[in-house]
XYZ file of C-alpha atoms in Angstrom:
383
model
C -25.840 -30.219 -48.890
C -26.064 -28.762 -45.200
C -28.394 -30.716 -42.951
C -30.244 -29.086 -40.103
C -27.839 -30.057 -37.538
C -25.076 -28.521 -38.993
C -27.098 -25.473 -39.482
C -27.632 -25.600 -35.965
C -24.125 -25.752 -34.719
C -23.169 -23.051 -37.280
C -26.069 -20.909 -35.405
C -24.605 -21.596 -32.151
C -21.179 -20.836 -32.779
C -22.407 -17.371 -34.478
C -24.013 -16.983 -31.345
C -21.267 -17.633 -29.269
C -18.787 -15.667 -31.162
C -21.564 -12.674 -30.963
C -21.351 -13.397 -27.016
C -17.887 -13.268 -26.744
C -17.408 -9.999 -29.175
C -20.127 -8.477 -26.580
C -18.173 -9.391 -23.592
C -15.110 -8.183 -25.028
C -16.808 -4.808 -25.907
C -18.024 -4.898 -22.309
C -14.560 -5.728 -20.767
C -12.502 -2.962 -22.998
C -15.006 -0.312 -22.227
C -14.716 -1.142 -18.294
C -10.857 -1.061 -19.031
C -10.809 2.259 -20.680
C -12.923 3.525 -17.722
C -10.773 2.303 -15.081
C -7.505 3.829 -16.786
C -9.300 6.879 -17.241
C -10.063 7.016 -13.754
C -6.578 6.235 -12.688
C -5.334 8.830 -15.502
C -7.490 11.448 -13.485
C -6.099 10.583 -10.217
C -2.445 10.485 -11.365
C -3.228 13.975 -13.065
C -4.377 15.177 -9.405
C -1.524 14.290 -8.009
C 0.860 16.296 -10.027
C -0.446 19.143 -7.627
C 0.591 17.135 -4.369
C 3.695 19.107 -2.899
C 6.566 17.345 -1.695
C 6.088 18.521 1.787
C 2.735 16.720 1.902
C 4.155 13.322 0.847
C 7.085 13.372 3.133
C 4.623 13.770 5.961
C 2.434 10.886 4.863
C 5.401 8.526 4.457
C 6.686 9.474 7.787
C 3.492 8.931 9.181
C 3.211 5.723 7.267
C 6.735 4.717 8.856
C 5.503 5.524 12.162
C 2.609 2.917 11.742
C 5.076 0.230 10.610
C 6.842 0.458 13.837
C 4.080 -0.491 15.888
C 5.171 -4.210 14.701
C 8.625 -3.446 15.829
C 7.642 -2.165 19.403
C 4.757 -4.422 19.914
C 3.885 -5.503 23.175
C 4.509 -9.162 22.298
C 8.183 -8.086 21.453
C 8.636 -5.287 23.800
C 10.655 -7.633 26.377
C 13.212 -7.813 23.737
C 14.097 -4.197 23.760
C 15.344 -4.820 27.806
C 15.178 -1.029 28.393
C 14.154 0.805 31.505
C 11.671 2.761 29.081
C 9.685 -0.091 28.326
C 6.704 1.253 30.228
C 6.831 5.154 29.508
C 5.363 6.677 26.590
C 8.563 6.525 24.702
C 7.528 2.820 23.429
C 3.660 3.194 23.930
C 3.615 5.767 21.411
C 4.280 3.708 18.325
C 1.249 1.307 19.018
C -1.216 3.869 19.898
C -3.129 2.959 16.810
C -2.949 -0.697 17.304
C -6.478 -1.287 18.964
C -5.804 -5.243 19.358
C -2.797 -4.324 21.704
C -5.094 -1.838 24.260
C -7.578 -2.841 26.359
C -10.993 -1.932 27.217
C -10.054 0.986 29.525
C -8.636 2.759 26.416
C -11.705 2.444 24.449
C -14.988 0.837 25.050
C -17.050 -1.622 23.197
C -19.924 0.979 22.193
C -17.119 3.296 21.048
C -15.464 0.742 18.948
C -18.753 -0.134 17.049
C -19.222 3.355 16.261
C -15.961 3.662 14.639
C -16.521 0.232 12.950
C -19.447 1.732 11.267
C -18.001 4.843 10.616
C -15.245 2.882 8.631
C -17.872 0.935 6.864
C -19.994 4.158 5.808
C -16.598 5.634 4.390
C -16.072 2.384 2.220
C -19.679 2.347 0.965
C -19.213 5.941 0.096
C -15.973 5.634 -1.750
C -17.299 2.630 -3.493
C -20.542 4.393 -4.849
C -18.420 7.159 -5.610
C -15.998 4.909 -7.706
C -18.969 3.322 -9.736
C -20.680 6.859 -10.428
C -17.233 8.196 -11.483
C -16.767 5.124 -13.697
C -20.084 5.537 -15.119
C -19.596 8.898 -15.869
C -16.486 8.279 -17.598
C -18.289 5.334 -19.628
C -20.988 7.693 -20.890
C -18.460 10.509 -21.570
C -20.398 12.886 -19.286
C -18.912 15.588 -17.157
C -17.735 14.157 -13.491
C -18.548 16.260 -10.555
C -15.581 18.120 -8.834
C -16.531 16.691 -5.422
C -16.581 13.061 -6.721
C -13.010 13.355 -8.114
C -11.855 15.011 -4.997
C -13.279 12.312 -2.639
C -11.721 9.885 -5.080
C -8.385 11.230 -5.107
C -8.121 11.462 -1.204
C -9.563 7.968 -0.652
C -7.127 6.395 -2.986
C -4.223 8.603 -2.048
C -4.437 8.132 1.373
C -6.666 5.236 2.785
C -4.897 2.560 0.408
C -1.382 3.549 1.718
C -1.085 5.853 4.804
C -4.010 4.975 6.621
C -4.534 1.379 5.252
C -3.198 -0.112 8.643
C -5.562 1.762 10.709
C -8.705 0.869 8.625
C -7.842 -2.656 8.504
C -7.153 -2.685 12.304
C -10.529 -1.710 12.908
C -12.151 -3.874 10.798
C -9.953 -6.864 12.188
C -10.695 -6.037 15.796
C -13.912 -7.605 15.707
C -12.290 -10.997 15.154
C -9.746 -10.642 18.129
C -11.393 -13.498 20.257
C -10.198 -16.351 21.766
C -11.828 -19.718 23.402
C -12.923 -19.509 27.176
C -13.537 -22.766 28.909
C -15.207 -21.037 31.706
C -17.946 -19.854 29.406
C -17.893 -22.537 26.969
C -17.771 -20.039 24.128
C -15.307 -17.321 22.675
C -14.870 -14.289 24.379
C -13.246 -10.867 22.724
C -9.687 -10.389 23.998
C -10.100 -6.760 24.522
C -13.576 -6.661 25.538
C -13.993 -9.630 27.677
C -17.441 -9.015 28.628
C -18.577 -9.825 25.166
C -19.268 -13.309 23.719
C -18.239 -13.564 20.139
C -20.038 -14.316 17.090
C -23.402 -14.547 18.896
C -26.523 -12.558 18.285
C -25.925 -9.247 17.185
C -22.228 -9.661 17.124
C -22.440 -12.054 14.419
C -23.878 -9.204 12.059
C -20.883 -6.865 13.032
C -18.692 -9.533 12.203
C -20.301 -10.606 8.872
C -20.462 -7.141 7.717
C -16.478 -6.463 8.890
C -15.371 -9.261 7.092
C -17.091 -8.425 3.932
C -15.920 -5.106 3.800
C -12.364 -6.120 4.776
C -12.217 -7.910 1.679
C -13.870 -5.446 -0.453
C -11.437 -2.513 1.032
C -8.165 -4.942 0.517
C -9.492 -5.820 -3.053
C -9.937 -2.462 -4.031
C -6.494 -1.088 -2.684
C -4.658 -4.098 -4.617
C -6.168 -3.497 -7.951
C -6.030 0.224 -7.776
C -2.260 0.296 -6.456
C -1.472 -2.194 -9.318
C -2.543 0.128 -12.015
C -1.320 3.279 -10.505
C 2.085 3.749 -12.231
C 3.151 5.425 -15.382
C 5.082 3.827 -18.083
C 6.837 7.184 -19.538
C 9.939 7.827 -17.930
C 9.614 11.568 -18.570
C 6.213 12.065 -16.598
C 5.520 15.578 -15.216
C 3.751 13.773 -12.022
C 6.020 14.086 -9.230
C 4.819 10.691 -7.661
C 5.196 8.758 -11.006
C 6.238 5.431 -10.581
C 7.182 2.909 -13.235
C 6.189 0.131 -11.847
C 3.711 -0.921 -8.817
C 5.233 -3.991 -7.927
C 6.598 -2.572 -4.485
C 3.493 -0.561 -3.657
C 1.509 -4.015 -3.940
C 4.097 -6.066 -1.415
C 3.905 -3.007 0.954
C -0.134 -3.696 1.159
C 0.826 -7.689 1.692
C 3.458 -6.858 4.051
C 0.951 -4.879 6.223
C -1.589 -7.382 5.795
C 0.945 -10.337 6.756
C 2.281 -8.640 10.063
C -1.322 -7.486 11.188
C -2.347 -11.158 10.925
C 0.634 -12.641 12.466
C 0.569 -10.226 15.621
C -3.178 -10.938 16.068
C -2.821 -14.650 15.897
C 0.773 -15.635 16.859
C 2.560 -15.321 20.210
C 5.947 -17.114 19.266
C 8.678 -14.454 19.508
C 11.313 -16.098 17.072
C 8.450 -16.691 14.471
C 7.163 -12.787 14.729
C 10.722 -11.429 14.457
C 11.847 -13.857 11.622
C 8.475 -12.881 9.598
C 9.248 -8.936 9.971
C 13.301 -9.947 8.914
C 12.080 -11.772 5.751
C 9.402 -8.952 4.941
C 11.795 -6.201 5.543
C 14.430 -7.514 3.059
C 12.263 -7.967 0.403
C 10.902 -4.569 1.016
C 14.427 -3.091 1.110
C 15.241 -4.998 -2.133
C 12.125 -3.396 -3.969
C 12.494 -0.004 -2.824
C 16.172 0.346 -2.187
C 18.065 -1.844 -4.643
C 15.553 -1.616 -7.531
C 13.975 1.700 -6.741
C 10.350 2.734 -8.400
C 9.852 6.610 -8.206
C 10.839 8.456 -11.344
C 11.609 11.675 -9.593
C 15.113 11.593 -7.509
C 14.102 13.417 -4.510
C 11.102 11.386 -3.963
C 12.730 8.319 -4.333
C 15.695 9.202 -2.133
C 12.591 10.062 0.566
C 11.066 6.776 0.095
C 14.391 4.909 0.240
C 15.079 6.721 3.499
C 11.666 5.863 5.181
C 11.939 2.167 4.068
C 15.772 2.056 5.093
C 14.709 3.165 8.317
C 12.104 0.433 8.929
C 15.038 -2.129 7.774
C 17.247 -0.679 10.117
C 14.773 -1.246 13.115
C 14.093 -4.693 12.149
C 17.777 -5.180 11.947
C 18.378 -4.193 15.729
C 15.222 -6.307 16.789
C 16.571 -9.492 15.275
C 20.022 -8.840 16.611
C 18.387 -8.025 20.382
C 16.500 -11.424 19.823
C 19.941 -13.277 18.747
C 21.482 -11.972 21.677
C 18.649 -12.221 24.033
C 20.485 -14.217 26.943
C 23.024 -11.091 27.031
C 22.225 -8.396 29.687
C 22.106 -5.419 27.345
C 19.957 -2.322 28.075
C 21.197 -0.343 25.394
C 19.011 -1.526 22.591
C 17.004 1.838 22.091
C 20.064 3.802 22.332
C 21.768 1.718 19.580
C 18.649 2.000 17.420
C 18.463 5.880 17.997
C 22.159 6.381 17.320
C 21.995 4.512 14.219
C 19.150 6.250 12.591
C 21.228 9.368 11.315
C 23.776 7.209 9.612
C 20.901 5.394 7.984
C 19.515 8.446 6.725
C 22.807 9.615 5.673
C 23.351 6.419 3.558
C 19.961 6.319 2.182
C 20.490 9.866 0.928
C 23.637 8.965 -1.007
C 22.697 5.695 -2.318
C 21.494 5.451 -5.796
C 19.044 2.470 -7.235
C 19.633 0.406 -10.359
C 16.750 2.054 -11.973
C 17.700 5.646 -10.529
C 20.741 5.515 -12.610
C 18.545 4.747 -15.912
C 16.420 7.718 -14.761
C 19.247 10.038 -14.428
C 20.009 9.563 -18.126
C 15.948 10.170 -19.050
C 15.760 13.153 -16.675
C 18.227 15.444 -18.918
C 18.173 18.970 -17.839
C 19.369 21.718 -20.400
C 21.218 24.503 -18.803
C 20.484 27.094 -21.725
C 18.636 27.368 -24.906
C 21.981 26.987 -26.454
C 22.606 23.693 -24.809
C 19.165 22.312 -26.079
C 20.188 23.339 -29.656
C 23.337 21.523 -29.298
C 21.703 18.647 -28.050
C 19.101 18.660 -31.075
C 21.858 18.946 -33.644
C 23.645 16.211 -31.929
C 20.477 13.826 -32.436
C 19.837 15.013 -35.827
C 23.464 14.030 -36.516
C 23.161 10.613 -35.061
C 20.047 9.650 -36.770
C 21.489 11.149 -40.369
C 24.471 8.490 -39.852
C 22.468 5.435 -39.134
C 19.664 6.380 -41.605
C 20.586 3.021 -43.229
C 20.622 1.067 -40.009
C 17.229 -1.507 -39.778
C 16.480 -0.100 -36.176
C 16.905 3.662 -36.869
C 13.618 4.297 -35.504
C 14.738 3.208 -31.996
C 17.820 5.595 -32.045
């Protein structure tokens, strides 16, 4: 006979199992909604032109070079052009390197709240789209357009600009004369006092929210099919995720550190890993897209290589660093265009192009003959 205590335990176990089932249903529903959302984004990406893609990647490469030609490392180039626009143009979007004569504190606060409003708008848009997908209702076209633009550009090309504006509020240092923290760019403002504390709190919260969203959507933004019609299809998202963390690490390092050796070595290690993921392994299914991205990454690796060499031979009087870097860029482009990654060789076999209908018929016949010859094999379904 079952006593009351045993009956109560059984009831509790049943309730726990029911709660777990409900949780699993909710998580499965959320997962399906997210993947439906990502599928829609990937579907819209198919209309993206190669020209627009190359322009956006070139701009991303341009932004990465703000760390190569950063004011903290500009002396390594030892060039007569260090004080000209040729170098300054690379870190024009790096607000932490500029002074208050370039941008005032009030203008910066306006920019900050524009970015915060954009993040709120995109977050609300994501929630609305997810709910509409969950309830199997039609999603407004403008919501999908906004979502496609925000995820396609803000999480990649404009990632550094957005995070730079969000982090600039924390660019402070202790000043003993005022017994407090002053902003490095806007020296008339004390940090983390009165209204400034609210600005910093909001900026920090939305910075974390933006980074988390970027990592989550980048991690699931790939297609497992090797014959996808999406021109920007990636078979893995590891390289894209690493690109995000590379930007965050470099951004934080140059804002906090001042030692040239550490800054150069951090860039060198990150550039090597980036080159391995994009150049050696490769992530894009389309050959032309893969070559273009490989060229962009190798140009950055080349820039960091020249920077490391200039640091190693810092004691030698040499003013041709910029000339060497410029002369080597065309050779890097040629090498990148002819280099074939490991995964690209495999994709060449998958992306088989038929020259004519007769060629297609011959291929089908060969496949049928091969299947017939292996009909008795245990793994014939894999052939």
